C-alpha cells in the first residue's frame, strides 16, 4: 500500500472517530444550549442566552443540601470500602491465594439481586427494631458499600497481581521489615493506581445511583438524584442546568483522578 493510500486510510479513520464522537456529544451539547437559553420552542436556535437557570440552581438551598448529602454518602461508603477491602485483599493474596476464586464469586453477589428487590428486603429488615435505619444516611452508606466492593476488589486485585505481591514481601522481609510494616510502606504505595481507579470509578457510579436512594431514604435525606427526580416537573431549562452541572462535576473529578494518577517523573 502506497503512502498516499495509507494517508487516505488514516484520514478516513480519524473522520469516522470524530463523527462518532460528535454524535455522542450532540445530546449533551443540546442540553447545554437549552440550559443557557431564555426560550427555545418554535425556532431552530434559542431566542436568547442567559445564566439565570444556573444562578437559580446554585442559589437553591435544597439543591446544595442534596449535593452535600450525595457527597457525604459516597465518600463515607468509599472510605468504609477502602478500610475493609485493603486488609482483606492483602490477607487473601498473601496468605490464602487459593481463596481468590471464592472471593471473586462472593464479591459479585450484590449484583445478583436487582436493586428494587434488595431495597424491599432492606426496608422490611431496617424499618423497625433496634437497627431502624430507614430514612437515614447510614442505610445508604451500607448499601453503597456493597455496591462499590466489586469495583474496588477487581481493580485492586489486578494491581496486586501486577506487582507480584509474594516476591515484593519476600524482598521487604530480607531487608528487615515486618509483615505489616512492609504492607504499609512497600505494598500500599504500589497500589496507588488501582486504589485511585477503583475509588473514582465507584464514586462516579454511586453519585448517580437513584433506586436505593429513592426507596430507602427518599426526601427524608434527599440526594442529588432524588432531587433531580423530584424537580422533573419544573422548568426544562432548570433541569437541564442541573444535568450539565452534574456532568461537569463528574468530568472535573475524572480529570483530577487522571492527573493525580499520572506517573511522576
PDB file of C-alpha atoms in Angstrom:
ATOM      1  CA  UNK A   1       0.000   0.000   0.000  1.00  0.00           C
ATOM      2  CA  UNK A   2       1.398   3.384  -1.035  1.00  0.00           C
ATOM      3  CA  UNK A   3       1.987   6.308   1.283  1.00  0.00           C
ATOM      4  CA  UNK A   4      -0.924   8.198  -0.283  1.00  0.00           C
ATOM      5  CA  UNK A   5      -3.272   5.263   0.345  1.00  0.00           C
ATOM      6  CA  UNK A   6      -2.077   4.972   3.942  1.00  0.00           C
ATOM      7  CA  UNK A   7      -2.667   8.691   4.456  1.00  0.00           C
ATOM      8  CA  UNK A   8      -6.162   8.455   2.961  1.00  0.00           C
ATOM      9  CA  UNK A   9      -6.995   5.453   5.158  1.00  0.00           C
ATOM     10  CA  UNK A  10      -5.752   7.291   8.259  1.00  0.00           C
ATOM     11  CA  UNK A  11      -7.820  10.349   7.336  1.00  0.00           C
ATOM     12  CA  UNK A  12     -10.908   8.170   6.863  1.00  0.00           C
ATOM     13  CA  UNK A  13     -10.430   6.519  10.259  1.00  0.00           C
ATOM     14  CA  UNK A  14      -9.965   9.864  12.011  1.00  0.00           C
ATOM     15  CA  UNK A  15     -13.045  11.231  10.272  1.00  0.00           C
ATOM     16  CA  UNK A  16     -15.127   8.274  11.441  1.00  0.00           C
ATOM     17  CA  UNK A  17     -13.869   8.639  15.029  1.00  0.00           C
ATOM     18  CA  UNK A  18     -14.590  12.388  15.067  1.00  0.00           C
ATOM     19  CA  UNK A  19     -18.048  11.810  13.577  1.00  0.00           C
ATOM     20  CA  UNK A  20     -18.885   9.198  16.210  1.00  0.00           C
ATOM     21  CA  UNK A  21     -17.542  11.466  18.952  1.00  0.00           C
ATOM     22  CA  UNK A  22     -19.710  14.346  17.661  1.00  0.00           C
ATOM     23  CA  UNK A  23     -22.818  12.123  17.574  1.00  0.00           C
ATOM     24  CA  UNK A  24     -22.208  11.083  21.173  1.00  0.00           C
ATOM     25  CA  UNK A  25     -21.720  14.694  22.263  1.00  0.00           C
ATOM     26  CA  UNK A  26     -24.719  16.070  20.354  1.00  0.00           C
ATOM     27  CA  UNK A  27     -27.358  15.359  23.076  1.00  0.00           C
ATOM     28  CA  UNK A  28     -25.073  16.886  25.702  1.00  0.00           C
ATOM     29  CA  UNK A  29     -24.470  19.973  23.566  1.00  0.00           C
ATOM     30  CA  UNK A  30     -28.231  20.319  23.054  1.00  0.00           C
ATOM     31  CA  UNK A  31     -28.819  20.074  26.815  1.00  0.00           C
ATOM     32  CA  UNK A  32     -26.112  22.686  27.439  1.00  0.00           C
ATOM     33  CA  UNK A  33     -27.608  25.063  24.885  1.00  0.00           C
ATOM     34  CA  UNK A  34     -31.092  24.582  26.332  1.00  0.00           C
ATOM     35  CA  UNK A  35     -29.809  25.277  29.851  1.00  0.00           C
ATOM     36  CA  UNK A  36     -28.397  28.612  28.640  1.00  0.00           C
ATOM     37  CA  UNK A  37     -31.431  29.692  26.603  1.00  0.00           C
ATOM     38  CA  UNK A  38     -34.135  32.105  27.695  1.00  0.00           C
ATOM     39  CA  UNK A  39     -36.695  30.495  25.387  1.00  0.00           C
ATOM     40  CA  UNK A  40     -36.414  27.743  22.793  1.00  0.00           C
ATOM     41  CA  UNK A  41     -39.653  26.365  21.460  1.00  0.00           C
ATOM     42  CA  UNK A  42     -40.604  27.078  17.840  1.00  0.00           C
ATOM     43  CA  UNK A  43     -37.236  28.154  16.434  1.00  0.00           C
ATOM     44  CA  UNK A  44     -34.138  26.295  15.322  1.00  0.00           C
ATOM     45  CA  UNK A  45     -31.883  28.291  17.656  1.00  0.00           C
ATOM     46  CA  UNK A  46     -32.671  29.786  21.091  1.00  0.00           C
ATOM     47  CA  UNK A  47     -34.118  33.281  21.149  1.00  0.00           C
ATOM     48  CA  UNK A  48     -31.682  34.428  23.842  1.00  0.00           C
ATOM     49  CA  UNK A  49     -28.929  33.292  26.182  1.00  0.00           C
ATOM     50  CA  UNK A  50     -28.800  33.614  29.958  1.00  0.00           C
ATOM     51  CA  UNK A  51     -27.145  32.181  33.087  1.00  0.00           C
ATOM     52  CA  UNK A  52     -30.382  32.655  35.025  1.00  0.00           C
ATOM     53  CA  UNK A  53     -31.040  28.929  35.426  1.00  0.00           C
ATOM     54  CA  UNK A  54     -27.557  28.228  36.804  1.00  0.00           C
ATOM     55  CA  UNK A  55     -27.826  31.117  39.247  1.00  0.00           C
ATOM     56  CA  UNK A  56     -31.236  29.841  40.352  1.00  0.00           C
ATOM     57  CA  UNK A  57     -29.928  26.278  40.688  1.00  0.00           C
ATOM     58  CA  UNK A  58     -26.793  27.075  42.703  1.00  0.00           C
ATOM     59  CA  UNK A  59     -28.738  29.514  44.834  1.00  0.00           C
ATOM     60  CA  UNK A  60     -31.286  26.871  45.817  1.00  0.00           C
ATOM     61  CA  UNK A  61     -30.568  25.649  49.393  1.00  0.00           C
ATOM     62  CA  UNK A  62     -32.413  22.413  48.688  1.00  0.00           C
ATOM     63  CA  UNK A  63     -30.093  21.626  45.766  1.00  0.00           C
ATOM     64  CA  UNK A  64     -26.986  22.449  47.797  1.00  0.00           C
ATOM     65  CA  UNK A  65     -28.207  20.213  50.621  1.00  0.00           C
ATOM     66  CA  UNK A  66     -28.915  17.331  48.203  1.00  0.00           C
ATOM     67  CA  UNK A  67     -25.493  17.790  46.612  1.00  0.00           C
ATOM     68  CA  UNK A  68     -23.847  17.700  50.030  1.00  0.00           C
ATOM     69  CA  UNK A  69     -25.843  14.622  51.038  1.00  0.00           C
ATOM     70  CA  UNK A  70     -24.677  12.749  47.929  1.00  0.00           C
ATOM     71  CA  UNK A  71     -21.061  13.712  48.553  1.00  0.00           C
ATOM     72  CA  UNK A  72     -21.237  12.670  52.209  1.00  0.00           C
ATOM     73  CA  UNK A  73     -22.802   9.280  51.465  1.00  0.00           C
ATOM     74  CA  UNK A  74     -20.459   8.429  48.584  1.00  0.00           C
ATOM     75  CA  UNK A  75     -17.307   9.483  50.439  1.00  0.00           C
ATOM     76  CA  UNK A  76     -18.414   7.617  53.580  1.00  0.00           C
ATOM     77  CA  UNK A  77     -19.167   4.423  51.650  1.00  0.00           C
ATOM     78  CA  UNK A  78     -15.859   4.556  49.772  1.00  0.00           C
ATOM     79  CA  UNK A  79     -13.829   5.199  52.920  1.00  0.00           C
ATOM     80  CA  UNK A  80     -15.513   2.226  54.582  1.00  0.00           C
ATOM     81  CA  UNK A  81     -14.828   0.097  51.498  1.00  0.00           C
ATOM     82  CA  UNK A  82     -11.157   1.083  51.348  1.00  0.00           C
ATOM     83  CA  UNK A  83     -10.591   0.468  55.066  1.00  0.00           C
ATOM     84  CA  UNK A  84     -12.115  -3.019  54.880  1.00  0.00           C
ATOM     85  CA  UNK A  85     -11.114  -4.206  51.413  1.00  0.00           C
ATOM     86  CA  UNK A  86      -7.387  -3.378  51.517  1.00  0.00           C
ATOM     87  CA  UNK A  87      -6.521  -5.569  54.532  1.00  0.00           C
ATOM     88  CA  UNK A  88      -8.818  -8.310  53.226  1.00  0.00           C
ATOM     89  CA  UNK A  89      -7.150  -8.333  49.816  1.00  0.00           C
ATOM     90  CA  UNK A  90      -3.694  -8.359  51.354  1.00  0.00           C
ATOM     91  CA  UNK A  91      -4.510 -11.336  53.590  1.00  0.00           C
ATOM     92  CA  UNK A  92      -6.190 -13.282  50.773  1.00  0.00           C
ATOM     93  CA  UNK A  93      -3.462 -12.720  48.177  1.00  0.00           C
ATOM     94  CA  UNK A  94      -0.523 -13.181  50.528  1.00  0.00           C
ATOM     95  CA  UNK A  95      -1.663 -15.841  52.988  1.00  0.00           C
ATOM     96  CA  UNK A  96      -4.581 -17.615  51.254  1.00  0.00           C
ATOM     97  CA  UNK A  97      -4.216 -17.164  47.458  1.00  0.00           C
ATOM     98  CA  UNK A  98      -6.442 -20.194  46.796  1.00  0.00           C
ATOM     99  CA  UNK A  99      -9.401 -18.262  48.209  1.00  0.00           C
ATOM    100  CA  UNK A 100      -9.256 -15.701  45.383  1.00  0.00           C
ATOM    101  CA  UNK A 101     -11.665 -17.717  43.210  1.00  0.00           C
ATOM    102  CA  UNK A 102     -14.201 -17.961  46.042  1.00  0.00           C
ATOM    103  CA  UNK A 103     -13.829 -14.245  46.795  1.00  0.00           C
ATOM    104  CA  UNK A 104     -14.500 -13.412  43.148  1.00  0.00           C
ATOM    105  CA  UNK A 105     -17.837 -15.207  43.419  1.00  0.00           C
ATOM    106  CA  UNK A 106     -18.828 -13.750  46.793  1.00  0.00           C
ATOM    107  CA  UNK A 107     -17.898 -10.214  45.800  1.00  0.00           C
ATOM    108  CA  UNK A 108     -20.296 -10.284  42.835  1.00  0.00           C
ATOM    109  CA  UNK A 109     -23.315 -11.390  44.874  1.00  0.00           C
ATOM    110  CA  UNK A 110     -24.659  -7.809  45.310  1.00  0.00           C
ATOM    111  CA  UNK A 111     -25.179  -7.678  41.528  1.00  0.00           C
ATOM    112  CA  UNK A 112     -27.099 -10.954  41.539  1.00  0.00           C
ATOM    113  CA  UNK A 113     -30.095  -9.321  43.245  1.00  0.00           C
ATOM    114  CA  UNK A 114     -31.855  -6.408  41.491  1.00  0.00           C
ATOM    115  CA  UNK A 115     -31.742  -3.101  43.450  1.00  0.00           C
ATOM    116  CA  UNK A 116     -35.543  -2.963  43.749  1.00  0.00           C
ATOM    117  CA  UNK A 117     -35.658  -6.430  45.343  1.00  0.00           C
ATOM    118  CA  UNK A 118     -32.764  -5.574  47.666  1.00  0.00           C
ATOM    119  CA  UNK A 119     -34.470  -2.338  48.676  1.00  0.00           C
ATOM    120  CA  UNK A 120     -37.708  -4.108  49.608  1.00  0.00           C
ATOM    121  CA  UNK A 121     -35.810  -6.584  51.774  1.00  0.00           C
ATOM    122  CA  UNK A 122     -33.819  -3.804  53.438  1.00  0.00           C
ATOM    123  CA  UNK A 123     -36.995  -1.841  54.128  1.00  0.00           C
ATOM    124  CA  UNK A 124     -38.511  -4.808  55.942  1.00  0.00           C
ATOM    125  CA  UNK A 125     -35.311  -5.523  57.842  1.00  0.00           C
ATOM    126  CA  UNK A 126     -34.335  -1.995  58.935  1.00  0.00           C
ATOM    127  CA  UNK A 127     -37.651  -0.129  59.145  1.00  0.00           C
ATOM    128  CA  UNK A 128     -38.123  -1.024  62.835  1.00  0.00           C
ATOM    129  CA  UNK A 129     -36.415  -2.659  65.762  1.00  0.00           C
ATOM    130  CA  UNK A 130     -33.021  -1.862  67.289  1.00  0.00           C
ATOM    131  CA  UNK A 131     -31.481  -1.239  63.836  1.00  0.00           C
ATOM    132  CA  UNK A 132     -34.119   1.141  62.441  1.00  0.00           C
ATOM    133  CA  UNK A 133     -32.103   2.996  59.794  1.00  0.00           C
ATOM    134  CA  UNK A 134     -34.629   3.585  57.017  1.00  0.00           C
ATOM    135  CA  UNK A 135     -34.621   7.233  56.030  1.00  0.00           C
ATOM    136  CA  UNK A 136     -31.119   7.842  57.412  1.00  0.00           C
ATOM    137  CA  UNK A 137     -27.806   8.152  55.540  1.00  0.00           C
ATOM    138  CA  UNK A 138     -26.412   5.114  57.365  1.00  0.00           C
ATOM    139  CA  UNK A 139     -28.506   2.641  55.415  1.00  0.00           C
ATOM    140  CA  UNK A 140     -27.368   4.212  52.132  1.00  0.00           C
ATOM    141  CA  UNK A 141     -23.725   4.094  53.184  1.00  0.00           C
ATOM    142  CA  UNK A 142     -24.144   0.377  53.897  1.00  0.00           C
ATOM    143  CA  UNK A 143     -25.831  -0.238  50.538  1.00  0.00           C
ATOM    144  CA  UNK A 144     -23.286   1.769  48.595  1.00  0.00           C
ATOM    145  CA  UNK A 145     -20.510  -0.069  50.402  1.00  0.00           C
ATOM    146  CA  UNK A 146     -21.723  -3.393  48.982  1.00  0.00           C
ATOM    147  CA  UNK A 147     -22.193  -1.856  45.513  1.00  0.00           C
ATOM    148  CA  UNK A 148     -18.656  -0.434  45.487  1.00  0.00           C
ATOM    149  CA  UNK A 149     -16.996  -3.658  46.651  1.00  0.00           C
ATOM    150  CA  UNK A 150     -16.872  -5.417  43.224  1.00  0.00           C
ATOM    151  CA  UNK A 151     -15.337  -2.356  41.532  1.00  0.00           C
ATOM    152  CA  UNK A 152     -12.709  -1.939  44.226  1.00  0.00           C
ATOM    153  CA  UNK A 153     -11.968  -5.650  44.565  1.00  0.00           C
ATOM    154  CA  UNK A 154     -11.318  -6.215  40.866  1.00  0.00           C
ATOM    155  CA  UNK A 155      -9.218  -3.069  40.343  1.00  0.00           C
ATOM    156  CA  UNK A 156      -7.014  -3.653  43.399  1.00  0.00           C
ATOM    157  CA  UNK A 157      -6.734  -7.393  42.694  1.00  0.00           C
ATOM    158  CA  UNK A 158      -5.398  -6.673  39.212  1.00  0.00           C
ATOM    159  CA  UNK A 159      -2.911  -4.223  40.734  1.00  0.00           C
ATOM    160  CA  UNK A 160      -1.772  -6.804  43.314  1.00  0.00           C
ATOM    161  CA  UNK A 161      -1.211  -9.413  40.612  1.00  0.00           C
ATOM    162  CA  UNK A 162       0.801  -6.919  38.564  1.00  0.00           C
ATOM    163  CA  UNK A 163       3.226  -6.076  41.384  1.00  0.00           C
ATOM    164  CA  UNK A 164       3.880  -9.760  42.265  1.00  0.00           C
ATOM    165  CA  UNK A 165       2.992  -9.498  45.950  1.00  0.00           C
ATOM    166  CA  UNK A 166       4.872 -12.589  47.275  1.00  0.00           C
ATOM    167  CA  UNK A 167       8.207 -11.505  45.758  1.00  0.00           C
ATOM    168  CA  UNK A 168       7.730  -7.950  46.963  1.00  0.00           C
ATOM    169  CA  UNK A 169       7.018  -9.110  50.511  1.00  0.00           C
ATOM    170  CA  UNK A 170       9.976 -11.510  50.475  1.00  0.00           C
ATOM    171  CA  UNK A 171      12.270  -8.663  49.446  1.00  0.00           C
ATOM    172  CA  UNK A 172      10.912  -6.457  52.235  1.00  0.00           C
ATOM    173  CA  UNK A 173      11.403  -9.252  54.787  1.00  0.00           C
ATOM    174  CA  UNK A 174      15.001  -9.730  53.663  1.00  0.00           C
ATOM    175  CA  UNK A 175      15.603  -6.043  54.375  1.00  0.00           C
ATOM    176  CA  UNK A 176      14.283  -6.447  57.925  1.00  0.00           C
ATOM    177  CA  UNK A 177      10.718  -5.197  57.603  1.00  0.00           C
ATOM    178  CA  UNK A 178       7.876  -6.904  59.451  1.00  0.00           C
ATOM    179  CA  UNK A 179       4.834  -8.136  57.525  1.00  0.00           C
ATOM    180  CA  UNK A 180       2.582  -5.218  58.422  1.00  0.00           C
ATOM    181  CA  UNK A 181       5.357  -2.649  58.039  1.00  0.00           C
ATOM    182  CA  UNK A 182       6.060  -3.993  54.573  1.00  0.00           C
ATOM    183  CA  UNK A 183       2.343  -3.919  53.786  1.00  0.00           C
ATOM    184  CA  UNK A 184       2.003  -0.241  54.734  1.00  0.00           C
ATOM    185  CA  UNK A 185       5.342   1.111  53.496  1.00  0.00           C
ATOM    186  CA  UNK A 186       6.002  -1.072  50.453  1.00  0.00           C
ATOM    187  CA  UNK A 187       2.804  -2.673  49.157  1.00  0.00           C
ATOM    188  CA  UNK A 188       0.313   0.128  49.794  1.00  0.00           C
ATOM    189  CA  UNK A 189       2.233   2.785  47.780  1.00  0.00           C
ATOM    190  CA  UNK A 190       2.361   0.334  44.865  1.00  0.00           C
ATOM    191  CA  UNK A 191      -1.426   0.031  44.981  1.00  0.00           C
ATOM    192  CA  UNK A 192      -1.952   3.750  44.408  1.00  0.00           C
ATOM    193  CA  UNK A 193      -3.089   3.375  40.809  1.00  0.00           C
ATOM    194  CA  UNK A 194      -5.504   0.542  41.438  1.00  0.00           C
ATOM    195  CA  UNK A 195      -6.918   2.253  44.509  1.00  0.00           C
ATOM    196  CA  UNK A 196      -7.381   5.587  42.738  1.00  0.00           C
ATOM    197  CA  UNK A 197      -9.055   3.980  39.732  1.00  0.00           C
ATOM    198  CA  UNK A 198     -11.418   1.957  41.911  1.00  0.00           C
ATOM    199  CA  UNK A 199     -12.312   4.939  44.121  1.00  0.00           C
ATOM    200  CA  UNK A 200     -13.123   7.333  41.304  1.00  0.00           C
ATOM    201  CA  UNK A 201     -14.907   4.712  39.228  1.00  0.00           C
ATOM    202  CA  UNK A 202     -17.041   3.737  42.220  1.00  0.00           C
ATOM    203  CA  UNK A 203     -17.687   7.378  43.105  1.00  0.00           C
ATOM    204  CA  UNK A 204     -18.908   8.190  39.588  1.00  0.00           C
ATOM    205  CA  UNK A 205     -21.271   5.208  39.722  1.00  0.00           C
ATOM    206  CA  UNK A 206     -22.565   5.817  43.243  1.00  0.00           C
ATOM    207  CA  UNK A 207     -23.015   9.557  42.754  1.00  0.00           C
ATOM    208  CA  UNK A 208     -25.608   8.820  40.073  1.00  0.00           C
ATOM    209  CA  UNK A 209     -27.362   5.974  41.909  1.00  0.00           C
ATOM    210  CA  UNK A 210     -31.118   6.504  42.224  1.00  0.00           C
ATOM    211  CA  UNK A 211     -33.015   3.300  43.109  1.00  0.00           C
ATOM    212  CA  UNK A 212     -31.591   2.691  46.593  1.00  0.00           C
ATOM    213  CA  UNK A 213     -31.639   6.403  47.438  1.00  0.00           C
ATOM    214  CA  UNK A 214     -35.247   6.890  46.351  1.00  0.00           C
ATOM    215  CA  UNK A 215     -36.661   3.765  48.015  1.00  0.00           C
ATOM    216  CA  UNK A 216     -34.652   3.742  51.237  1.00  0.00           C
ATOM    217  CA  UNK A 217     -34.466   7.436  52.154  1.00  0.00           C
ATOM    218  CA  UNK A 218     -36.440   9.457  49.588  1.00  0.00           C
ATOM    219  CA  UNK A 219     -36.990  13.065  50.620  1.00  0.00           C
ATOM    220  CA  UNK A 220     -36.094  12.334  54.274  1.00  0.00           C
ATOM    221  CA  UNK A 221     -32.435  12.532  53.270  1.00  0.00           C
ATOM    222  CA  UNK A 222     -32.655  13.834  49.722  1.00  0.00           C
ATOM    223  CA  UNK A 223     -29.705  13.052  47.464  1.00  0.00           C
ATOM    224  CA  UNK A 224     -28.889  14.679  44.151  1.00  0.00           C
ATOM    225  CA  UNK A 225     -30.598  12.056  42.001  1.00  0.00           C
ATOM    226  CA  UNK A 226     -33.722  12.115  44.170  1.00  0.00           C
ATOM    227  CA  UNK A 227     -33.725  15.913  43.925  1.00  0.00           C
ATOM    228  CA  UNK A 228     -33.469  15.686  40.137  1.00  0.00           C
ATOM    229  CA  UNK A 229     -36.389  13.245  40.049  1.00  0.00           C
ATOM    230  CA  UNK A 230     -38.485  15.480  42.298  1.00  0.00           C
ATOM    231  CA  UNK A 231     -37.752  18.512  40.120  1.00  0.00           C
ATOM    232  CA  UNK A 232     -38.654  16.799  36.840  1.00  0.00           C
ATOM    233  CA  UNK A 233     -41.897  18.768  36.532  1.00  0.00           C
ATOM    234  CA  UNK A 234     -40.165  22.138  36.938  1.00  0.00           C
ATOM    235  CA  UNK A 235     -38.734  24.210  34.076  1.00  0.00           C
ATOM    236  CA  UNK A 236     -36.862  22.201  31.477  1.00  0.00           C
ATOM    237  CA  UNK A 237     -34.174  24.890  31.456  1.00  0.00           C
ATOM    238  CA  UNK A 238     -33.669  24.407  35.191  1.00  0.00           C
ATOM    239  CA  UNK A 239     -33.376  20.618  34.983  1.00  0.00           C
ATOM    240  CA  UNK A 240     -31.021  20.964  32.001  1.00  0.00           C
ATOM    241  CA  UNK A 241     -28.790  23.223  34.101  1.00  0.00           C
ATOM    242  CA  UNK A 242     -28.854  20.573  36.821  1.00  0.00           C
ATOM    243  CA  UNK A 243     -27.845  17.812  34.387  1.00  0.00           C
ATOM    244  CA  UNK A 244     -24.996  19.892  32.947  1.00  0.00           C
ATOM    245  CA  UNK A 245     -23.763  20.805  36.438  1.00  0.00           C
ATOM    246  CA  UNK A 246     -23.757  17.125  37.386  1.00  0.00           C
ATOM    247  CA  UNK A 247     -21.875  16.201  34.213  1.00  0.00           C
ATOM    248  CA  UNK A 248     -19.281  18.939  34.707  1.00  0.00           C
ATOM    249  CA  UNK A 249     -18.677  17.855  38.293  1.00  0.00           C
ATOM    250  CA  UNK A 250     -18.059  14.238  37.234  1.00  0.00           C
ATOM    251  CA  UNK A 251     -15.885  15.451  34.329  1.00  0.00           C
ATOM    252  CA  UNK A 252     -13.734  17.592  36.626  1.00  0.00           C
ATOM    253  CA  UNK A 253     -13.480  14.729  39.084  1.00  0.00           C
ATOM    254  CA  UNK A 254     -12.370  12.362  36.308  1.00  0.00           C
ATOM    255  CA  UNK A 255      -9.776  14.861  35.078  1.00  0.00           C
ATOM    256  CA  UNK A 256      -8.434  15.265  38.616  1.00  0.00           C
ATOM    257  CA  UNK A 257      -8.219  11.484  39.016  1.00  0.00           C
ATOM    258  CA  UNK A 258      -6.282  11.126  35.762  1.00  0.00           C
ATOM    259  CA  UNK A 259      -3.975  13.994  36.724  1.00  0.00           C
ATOM    260  CA  UNK A 260      -3.244  12.574  40.168  1.00  0.00           C
ATOM    261  CA  UNK A 261      -2.775   9.096  38.736  1.00  0.00           C
ATOM    262  CA  UNK A 262      -0.036  10.078  36.305  1.00  0.00           C
ATOM    263  CA  UNK A 263       3.413   8.758  36.945  1.00  0.00           C
ATOM    264  CA  UNK A 264       5.687  11.406  38.343  1.00  0.00           C
ATOM    265  CA  UNK A 265       8.964  11.763  36.540  1.00  0.00           C
TER     266      UNK A 265
END
